[in-house]
């Protein structure tokens, strides 16, 4: 099975340079500087048993190859695998396991990830324990002899809690476990989990990585050769691969990822700071704020805080007034695009999380989550201000 192999030489450039160039050599037949969209399902073979490395497009496609190399290089991984969605990427990782295996996961997860684990994979004999990820000892306490994998998001969605990747990396390494980090919120620009102790990174490329709200995609990055071999097998065997046009759009997205993340971060800090000064806002969750309980950890394991902010309006009424009253912040699921979005986790992204679990982690009916885009920050603040005017 052919596989990505990013070498040390590929990593000698800064991440801004890699974002633009990694995995993308000029097309050898035409010199086209941009990787073509290889919109094909199969490849002609000159002779029986002879081919150019490409046989069938579920197994391999040159546009997808370019994206997989690009994303691997951004995460500092040797191997990359692109999937048709973030959920398909996470599912492929969990299919490294067998019935009876146990997973310890942070409890504060993307709602769909929790649903995949509990409502789909438990039926196939995988077992999951969910713990408060803020204390690394909780992971250790939940482990059994059957534990094979630790799964975390940091910062978490939507409570913006952090998980100490170095500390959990040590616990996982001592037991030889897979340590998977969903790096969708921070992106490799602000957080490099593989350098901090994780051995597998997963992304919903739908979000910041593509950044333009025009595709759904996912990716898995790892430097473990035997895991990469199995993932290549699973990617081909189960077949949740992205089409070449989506890969091409995502590659266009990664070229500006560094610039976009800088602007999301700048705008995010500005909006978060402003929110803390509003009397109708009960609480602001943003790791960049000095009063975030894990601000010190955020400063040590992240290089920026980005544009994801949650804040509590105190009641469902107030939350809906704001969510329905903004003009620039569009009411929609998803995040990470150049345009600003606002969402209500309890009824939208996290509706599938059981209510008691939601409430125990502070995911109240008054909670709103915003994805701050790259628009002018004064315009964004003014938009929130006019929407909050209507709150009593
Ligand atoms: C959106 C999201 C996912 C799921 O990805 P899809 O591309 O929608 O399948 C997983 N994790 C996080 C943190 C997300 O935001």
Short mmCIF file of C-alpha atoms and ligand atoms in Angstrom, two decimals:
data_model
loop_
_atom_site.label_atom_id
_atom_site.label_comp_id
_atom_site.label_asym_id
_atom_site.label_seq_id
_atom_site.Cartn_x
_atom_site.Cartn_y
_atom_site.Cartn_z
CA UNK A 1 0.00 0.00 0.00
CA UNK A 2 1.60 3.33 -1.04
CA UNK A 3 1.82 5.83 1.80
CA UNK A 4 2.73 9.40 2.56
CA UNK A 5 6.18 9.79 3.93
CA UNK A 6 7.10 13.30 4.98
CA UNK A 7 10.83 13.39 5.63
CA UNK A 8 12.90 15.62 7.88
CA UNK A 9 13.97 17.41 4.73
CA UNK A 10 10.32 18.29 3.98
CA UNK A 11 10.10 19.83 7.47
CA UNK A 12 13.12 22.11 7.21
CA UNK A 13 10.95 25.08 6.18
CA UNK A 14 8.81 27.18 8.47
CA UNK A 15 5.13 26.23 8.74
CA UNK A 16 4.06 29.31 6.67
CA UNK A 17 6.22 28.08 3.80
CA UNK A 18 5.02 24.49 4.18
CA UNK A 19 1.39 25.65 4.13
CA UNK A 20 1.95 27.08 0.64
CA UNK A 21 4.26 24.46 -0.83
CA UNK A 22 4.26 21.10 0.96
CA UNK A 23 3.04 18.20 -1.14
CA UNK A 24 2.59 20.35 -4.23
CA UNK A 25 5.20 20.00 -6.93
CA UNK A 26 4.48 21.47 -10.37
CA UNK A 27 2.61 18.96 -12.54
CA UNK A 28 5.32 16.94 -14.34
CA UNK A 29 3.45 16.71 -17.67
CA UNK A 30 2.44 20.38 -18.08
CA UNK A 31 4.32 22.38 -15.47
CA UNK A 32 0.99 23.60 -14.02
CA UNK A 33 1.98 25.27 -10.75
CA UNK A 34 -1.27 24.23 -9.06
CA UNK A 35 -1.94 20.57 -8.47
CA UNK A 36 -4.60 19.55 -11.03
CA UNK A 37 -7.98 18.20 -10.00
CA UNK A 38 -7.56 14.58 -11.08
CA UNK A 39 -11.24 13.94 -11.63
CA UNK A 40 -10.93 10.26 -12.48
CA UNK A 41 -12.04 6.97 -10.98
CA UNK A 42 -9.42 4.76 -12.59
CA UNK A 43 -6.02 4.79 -14.32
CA UNK A 44 -4.99 3.01 -17.52
CA UNK A 45 -2.35 0.33 -17.01
CA UNK A 46 0.18 -0.19 -19.80
CA UNK A 47 0.57 -3.92 -19.14
CA UNK A 48 -0.80 -6.63 -16.88
CA UNK A 49 0.56 -6.05 -13.39
CA UNK A 50 2.16 -2.72 -14.30
CA UNK A 51 0.92 0.74 -13.24
CA UNK A 52 2.19 4.16 -12.21
CA UNK A 53 1.31 3.84 -8.54
CA UNK A 54 -2.37 4.59 -9.17
CA UNK A 55 -4.87 1.81 -9.84
CA UNK A 56 -8.26 2.95 -8.55
CA UNK A 57 -9.23 6.30 -7.05
CA UNK A 58 -10.62 5.01 -3.76
CA UNK A 59 -7.13 3.71 -3.04
CA UNK A 60 -5.18 6.73 -4.33
CA UNK A 61 -5.69 9.97 -6.20
CA UNK A 62 -2.91 12.48 -6.97
CA UNK A 63 -4.92 15.51 -5.78
CA UNK A 64 -5.65 13.69 -2.53
CA UNK A 65 -1.99 12.69 -2.26
CA UNK A 66 -1.01 16.36 -2.44
CA UNK A 67 -3.47 17.28 0.31
CA UNK A 68 -2.39 14.38 2.52
CA UNK A 69 1.26 15.40 2.21
CA UNK A 70 0.42 19.04 2.86
CA UNK A 71 -1.57 18.31 6.03
CA UNK A 72 1.01 15.81 7.29
CA UNK A 73 3.73 18.41 6.92
CA UNK A 74 1.67 21.03 8.81
CA UNK A 75 1.24 18.69 11.79
CA UNK A 76 4.87 17.56 11.59
CA UNK A 77 3.69 14.01 10.81
CA UNK A 78 5.20 11.45 8.46
CA UNK A 79 1.84 10.25 7.18
CA UNK A 80 -1.49 11.84 6.29
CA UNK A 81 -4.88 10.44 5.29
CA UNK A 82 -7.76 12.50 3.99
CA UNK A 83 -11.37 11.49 4.61
CA UNK A 84 -14.77 12.61 3.40
CA UNK A 85 -15.60 14.19 6.80
CA UNK A 86 -14.16 14.70 10.25
CA UNK A 87 -16.47 11.97 11.54
CA UNK A 88 -15.20 9.52 8.91
CA UNK A 89 -11.64 10.35 10.00
CA UNK A 90 -12.45 9.71 13.67
CA UNK A 91 -14.27 6.51 12.78
CA UNK A 92 -11.23 5.25 10.86
CA UNK A 93 -9.06 5.84 13.95
CA UNK A 94 -11.47 3.98 16.21
CA UNK A 95 -11.46 1.09 13.72
CA UNK A 96 -7.82 0.52 14.66
CA UNK A 97 -9.41 -1.15 17.71
CA UNK A 98 -11.24 -4.47 18.11
CA UNK A 99 -14.35 -5.52 20.03
CA UNK A 100 -13.62 -5.52 23.76
CA UNK A 101 -11.08 -2.69 23.58
CA UNK A 102 -11.61 0.26 25.90
CA UNK A 103 -11.24 3.98 25.20
CA UNK A 104 -10.84 6.74 27.75
CA UNK A 105 -12.11 10.01 26.33
CA UNK A 106 -12.48 13.56 27.51
CA UNK A 107 -16.19 14.12 28.23
CA UNK A 108 -16.40 17.50 26.60
CA UNK A 109 -16.38 16.49 22.93
CA UNK A 110 -17.85 17.54 19.63
CA UNK A 111 -21.41 16.18 19.88
CA UNK A 112 -21.07 13.99 16.80
CA UNK A 113 -17.94 12.32 18.18
CA UNK A 114 -19.78 11.39 21.37
CA UNK A 115 -22.69 10.08 19.28
CA UNK A 116 -20.38 7.99 17.06
CA UNK A 117 -18.74 6.42 20.10
CA UNK A 118 -21.84 5.68 22.14
CA UNK A 119 -24.61 5.15 19.60
CA UNK A 120 -22.61 3.43 16.87
CA UNK A 121 -19.36 1.87 18.04
CA UNK A 122 -20.51 0.57 21.42
CA UNK A 123 -22.81 -1.74 19.43
CA UNK A 124 -19.68 -3.26 17.89
CA UNK A 125 -18.17 -4.02 21.28
CA UNK A 126 -15.94 -1.01 21.88
CA UNK A 127 -16.17 0.42 25.39
CA UNK A 128 -15.89 4.09 26.30
CA UNK A 129 -15.36 5.94 29.57
CA UNK A 130 -15.73 9.72 29.58
CA UNK A 131 -13.81 11.80 32.10
CA UNK A 132 -13.35 15.45 32.97
CA UNK A 133 -10.26 16.14 30.88
CA UNK A 134 -9.01 19.06 32.95
CA UNK A 135 -7.29 16.73 35.41
CA UNK A 136 -4.89 14.28 33.69
CA UNK A 137 -5.18 11.89 36.68
CA UNK A 138 -8.82 11.26 35.68
CA UNK A 139 -7.61 9.50 32.55
CA UNK A 140 -5.27 7.27 34.50
CA UNK A 141 -7.96 6.38 37.03
CA UNK A 142 -10.38 5.33 34.27
CA UNK A 143 -7.91 2.97 32.59
CA UNK A 144 -8.37 -0.79 32.62
CA UNK A 145 -6.20 -3.57 31.20
CA UNK A 146 -8.39 -3.34 28.08
CA UNK A 147 -7.65 0.36 27.50
CA UNK A 148 -6.06 0.89 24.09
CA UNK A 149 -6.74 4.51 23.22
CA UNK A 150 -7.09 7.95 24.79
CA UNK A 151 -9.13 10.54 22.89
CA UNK A 152 -9.23 14.26 23.62
CA UNK A 153 -10.16 17.61 22.18
CA UNK A 154 -8.43 20.75 23.37
CA UNK A 155 -9.67 23.43 23.57
CA UNK A 156 -12.99 21.65 23.92
CA UNK A 157 -16.17 22.38 22.08
CA UNK A 158 -17.99 24.44 23.30
CA UNK A 159 -16.75 24.91 26.89
CA UNK A 160 -13.22 25.91 25.84
CA UNK A 161 -11.66 23.69 28.47
CA UNK A 162 -8.08 22.56 28.04
CA UNK A 163 -6.42 19.22 28.35
CA UNK A 164 -2.76 19.04 29.32
CA UNK A 165 -1.31 17.23 26.30
CA UNK A 166 2.15 16.74 27.80
CA UNK A 167 0.82 15.16 30.99
CA UNK A 168 -1.59 12.83 29.19
CA UNK A 169 1.10 12.02 26.63
CA UNK A 170 3.25 10.65 29.45
CA UNK A 171 0.43 8.54 30.87
CA UNK A 172 -0.39 7.16 27.42
CA UNK A 173 3.25 6.48 26.55
CA UNK A 174 3.85 4.57 29.80
CA UNK A 175 1.07 2.16 28.76
CA UNK A 176 1.86 2.17 25.07
CA UNK A 177 -1.58 3.55 24.13
CA UNK A 178 -2.78 5.43 21.12
CA UNK A 179 -3.18 9.06 22.15
CA UNK A 180 -5.52 10.84 19.74
CA UNK A 181 -6.04 14.61 19.71
CA UNK A 182 -8.81 16.31 17.75
CA UNK A 183 -6.91 19.47 16.76
CA UNK A 184 -9.76 21.07 14.81
CA UNK A 185 -10.14 24.15 17.03
CA UNK A 186 -6.50 25.11 17.43
CA UNK A 187 -5.17 23.91 14.04
CA UNK A 188 -1.46 23.06 13.64
CA UNK A 189 -0.76 26.79 13.51
CA UNK A 190 -1.57 27.22 17.20
CA UNK A 191 -1.00 23.74 18.61
CA UNK A 192 1.21 20.82 17.58
CA UNK A 193 -0.08 17.78 19.49
CA UNK A 194 2.46 15.35 18.01
CA UNK A 195 5.29 17.43 19.45
CA UNK A 196 3.55 17.51 22.84
CA UNK A 197 3.00 13.77 23.30
CA UNK A 198 0.09 12.69 21.09
CA UNK A 199 0.70 10.05 18.42
CA UNK A 200 -2.40 10.55 16.23
CA UNK A 201 -4.06 13.84 15.24
CA UNK A 202 -7.53 14.11 13.72
CA UNK A 203 -9.13 17.10 12.02
CA UNK A 204 -12.43 18.16 10.70
CA UNK A 205 -10.91 19.99 7.70
CA UNK A 206 -14.42 21.39 7.19
CA UNK A 207 -13.51 24.08 9.71
CA UNK A 208 -10.40 26.29 9.88
CA UNK A 209 -8.19 24.14 7.66
CA UNK A 210 -10.37 24.62 4.59
CA UNK A 211 -11.67 27.84 6.08
CA UNK A 212 -14.21 28.86 3.45
CA UNK A 213 -17.31 26.88 4.51
CA UNK A 214 -17.53 25.17 1.14
CA UNK A 215 -16.53 21.54 1.79
CA UNK A 216 -16.93 18.80 4.40
CA UNK A 217 -13.73 16.85 5.05
CA UNK A 218 -11.47 15.20 7.58
CA UNK A 219 -7.89 14.06 8.04
CA UNK A 220 -5.74 11.82 10.21
CA UNK A 221 -2.04 12.52 10.73
CA UNK A 222 0.50 10.28 12.43
CA UNK A 223 4.18 9.42 12.46
CA UNK A 224 3.66 5.81 13.55
CA UNK A 225 4.46 3.65 10.50
CA UNK A 226 2.39 0.65 11.57
CA UNK A 227 -0.64 2.84 12.36
CA UNK A 228 -0.24 4.53 8.98
CA UNK A 229 -0.19 1.18 7.26
CA UNK A 230 -3.42 0.14 8.97
CA UNK A 231 -5.05 3.53 8.28
CA UNK A 232 -4.19 3.27 4.59
CA UNK A 233 -5.80 -0.16 4.62
CA UNK A 234 -8.91 1.13 6.45
CA UNK A 235 -9.20 4.20 4.23
CA UNK A 236 -9.29 1.95 1.17
CA UNK A 237 -11.28 -0.89 2.73
CA UNK A 238 -14.09 1.29 4.15
CA UNK A 239 -13.79 3.93 1.44
CA UNK A 240 -14.85 7.21 3.11
CA UNK A 241 -12.53 9.20 0.84
CA UNK A 242 -12.94 12.82 -0.28
CA UNK A 243 -13.38 13.66 -3.95
CA UNK A 244 -10.54 15.37 -5.82
CA UNK A 245 -12.33 18.72 -6.09
CA UNK A 246 -12.81 18.86 -2.31
CA UNK A 247 -9.13 18.01 -1.85
CA UNK A 248 -8.21 20.79 -4.25
CA UNK A 249 -10.40 23.32 -2.42
CA UNK A 250 -8.85 22.28 0.88
CA UNK A 251 -5.37 22.76 -0.57
CA UNK A 252 -6.39 26.24 -1.65
CA UNK A 253 -7.52 26.78 1.95
CA UNK A 254 -4.30 25.66 3.62
CA UNK A 255 -2.27 28.17 1.59
CA UNK A 256 -3.77 31.01 3.65
CA UNK A 257 -4.19 29.09 6.92
CA UNK A 258 -1.42 30.98 8.72
CA UNK A 259 -2.80 34.39 7.69
CA UNK A 260 -6.36 33.46 8.53
CA UNK A 261 -5.48 32.04 11.95
CA UNK A 262 -3.59 35.22 12.85
CA UNK A 263 -6.67 37.29 12.02
CA UNK A 264 -9.10 34.89 13.78
CA UNK A 265 -6.85 35.17 16.84
CA UNK A 266 -6.60 38.97 16.72
CA UNK A 267 -10.37 39.35 16.29
CA UNK A 268 -11.11 36.61 18.84
CA UNK A 269 -9.07 38.34 21.56
CA UNK A 270 -10.75 41.65 20.82
CA UNK A 271 -14.31 40.24 20.89
CA UNK A 272 -13.66 38.10 24.01
CA UNK A 273 -12.28 41.09 25.87
CA UNK A 274 -15.30 43.17 24.87
CA UNK A 275 -17.73 40.44 25.94
CA UNK A 276 -16.24 40.39 29.45
CA UNK A 277 -17.31 44.03 29.84
CA UNK A 278 -20.98 43.47 28.98
CA UNK A 279 -23.34 43.37 31.98
CA UNK A 280 -25.79 41.03 30.19
CA UNK A 281 -23.03 38.43 29.64
CA UNK A 282 -22.79 36.10 32.65
CA UNK A 283 -19.60 34.34 31.68
CA UNK A 284 -17.07 34.27 28.82
CA UNK A 285 -15.18 31.08 27.97
CA UNK A 286 -11.98 31.86 26.04
CA UNK A 287 -8.53 30.46 26.89
CA UNK A 288 -6.88 33.75 25.92
CA UNK A 289 -8.49 35.59 28.83
CA UNK A 290 -6.21 35.90 31.87
CA UNK A 291 -9.05 34.78 34.17
CA UNK A 292 -9.63 31.53 32.23
CA UNK A 293 -8.75 28.90 34.86
CA UNK A 294 -6.33 27.21 32.46
CA UNK A 295 -4.84 30.34 30.91
CA UNK A 296 -1.30 29.35 31.96
CA UNK A 297 -1.63 25.95 30.30
CA UNK A 298 -3.04 27.64 27.20
CA UNK A 299 0.01 29.91 27.05
CA UNK A 300 2.37 26.97 27.39
CA UNK A 301 0.85 24.55 24.88
CA UNK A 302 -0.74 26.94 22.36
CA UNK A 303 0.75 29.69 20.21
CA UNK A 304 -2.56 31.51 19.76
CA UNK A 305 -6.14 31.22 20.99
CA UNK A 306 -8.10 31.67 17.79
CA UNK A 307 -11.63 32.83 17.16
CA UNK A 308 -13.79 30.35 19.09
CA UNK A 309 -15.57 31.92 22.06
CA UNK A 310 -18.50 30.73 24.16
CA UNK A 311 -20.48 32.99 26.46
CA UNK A 312 -23.45 32.56 28.74
CA UNK A 313 -26.40 34.92 28.37
CA UNK A 314 -28.08 33.56 31.51
CA UNK A 315 -31.26 32.23 29.88
CA UNK A 316 -32.62 30.66 26.72
CA UNK A 317 -34.62 33.84 26.05
CA UNK A 318 -31.59 36.09 26.17
CA UNK A 319 -29.53 33.65 24.12
CA UNK A 320 -32.14 33.48 21.39
CA UNK A 321 -32.53 37.27 21.33
CA UNK A 322 -28.81 37.65 20.65
CA UNK A 323 -28.52 34.69 18.25
CA UNK A 324 -31.45 35.94 16.19
CA UNK A 325 -30.52 39.62 16.43
CA UNK A 326 -27.06 39.64 14.88
CA UNK A 327 -26.58 40.67 11.28
CA UNK A 328 -22.94 39.81 10.54
CA UNK A 329 -22.80 36.75 12.81
CA UNK A 330 -25.00 34.26 10.94
CA UNK A 331 -26.96 31.72 12.95
CA UNK A 332 -25.56 28.40 11.75
CA UNK A 333 -23.80 25.21 12.80
CA UNK A 334 -20.10 24.82 11.98
CA UNK A 335 -17.17 27.14 12.54
CA UNK A 336 -13.78 28.16 11.25
CA UNK A 337 -14.81 29.94 8.05
CA UNK A 338 -13.74 33.45 7.08
CA UNK A 339 -17.26 34.65 7.98
CA UNK A 340 -18.47 34.96 11.57
CA UNK A 341 -21.08 32.51 12.86
CA UNK A 342 -23.15 32.24 16.02
CA UNK A 343 -24.68 29.05 17.37
CA UNK A 344 -26.66 27.70 20.30
CA UNK A 345 -24.87 24.47 21.36
CA UNK A 346 -27.70 23.05 23.51
CA UNK A 347 -30.15 22.93 20.61
CA UNK A 348 -27.74 22.76 17.67
CA UNK A 349 -24.27 21.15 17.73
CA UNK A 350 -24.68 19.45 21.11
CA UNK A 351 -28.34 18.45 20.99
CA UNK A 352 -27.25 14.79 20.81
CA UNK A 353 -25.35 15.03 24.13
CA UNK A 354 -27.53 13.84 27.05
CA UNK A 355 -28.98 16.77 29.02
CA UNK A 356 -27.46 15.77 32.38
CA UNK A 357 -23.98 15.59 30.85
CA UNK A 358 -24.56 18.96 29.14
CA UNK A 359 -25.61 20.64 32.35
CA UNK A 360 -22.85 19.11 34.46
CA UNK A 361 -20.25 20.74 32.24
CA UNK A 362 -21.89 24.17 32.11
CA UNK A 363 -23.44 23.78 28.68
CA UNK A 364 -26.56 25.67 29.69
CA UNK A 365 -29.55 26.81 27.65
CA UNK A 366 -28.13 30.35 27.86
CA UNK A 367 -24.81 29.40 26.26
CA UNK A 368 -23.89 30.80 22.85
CA UNK A 369 -20.84 29.93 20.80
CA UNK A 370 -19.32 32.22 18.22
CA UNK A 371 -16.80 31.56 15.52
CA UNK A 372 -15.19 34.93 14.98
CA UNK A 373 -14.32 35.42 11.32
CA UNK A 374 -11.79 37.68 9.62
CA UNK A 375 -14.07 40.70 9.15
CA UNK A 376 -13.31 44.10 10.67
CA UNK A 377 -13.32 43.71 14.47
CA UNK A 378 -15.13 47.03 15.04
CA UNK A 379 -17.96 45.87 12.80
CA UNK A 380 -18.17 42.56 14.67
CA UNK A 381 -18.29 44.20 18.10
CA UNK A 382 -20.90 46.71 16.90
CA UNK A 383 -23.03 43.83 15.59
CA UNK A 384 -22.98 42.00 18.94
CA UNK A 385 -23.66 45.28 20.73
CA UNK A 386 -26.81 46.04 18.73
CA UNK A 387 -28.05 42.45 19.22
CA UNK A 388 -27.49 42.71 23.00
CA UNK A 389 -29.41 45.96 23.19
CA UNK A 390 -32.62 43.98 22.92
CA UNK A 391 -31.72 41.92 26.03
CA UNK A 392 -33.52 43.19 29.13
C1 LIG B 1 -17.03 19.60 13.12
C2 LIG B 1 -16.18 18.86 14.07
C3 LIG B 1 -16.03 17.48 13.95
C4 LIG B 1 -16.76 16.67 12.89
O1 LIG B 1 -16.31 16.95 11.62
P1 LIG B 1 -17.22 16.87 10.30
O2 LIG B 1 -16.29 17.35 9.24
O3 LIG B 1 -18.40 17.74 10.50
O4 LIG B 1 -17.60 15.44 10.13
C5 LIG B 1 -15.18 16.85 14.84
N1 LIG B 1 -14.54 17.53 15.82
C6 LIG B 1 -14.68 18.85 15.96
C7 LIG B 1 -13.95 19.54 17.06
C8 LIG B 1 -15.50 19.56 15.10
O5 LIG B 1 -15.66 20.88 15.26
#
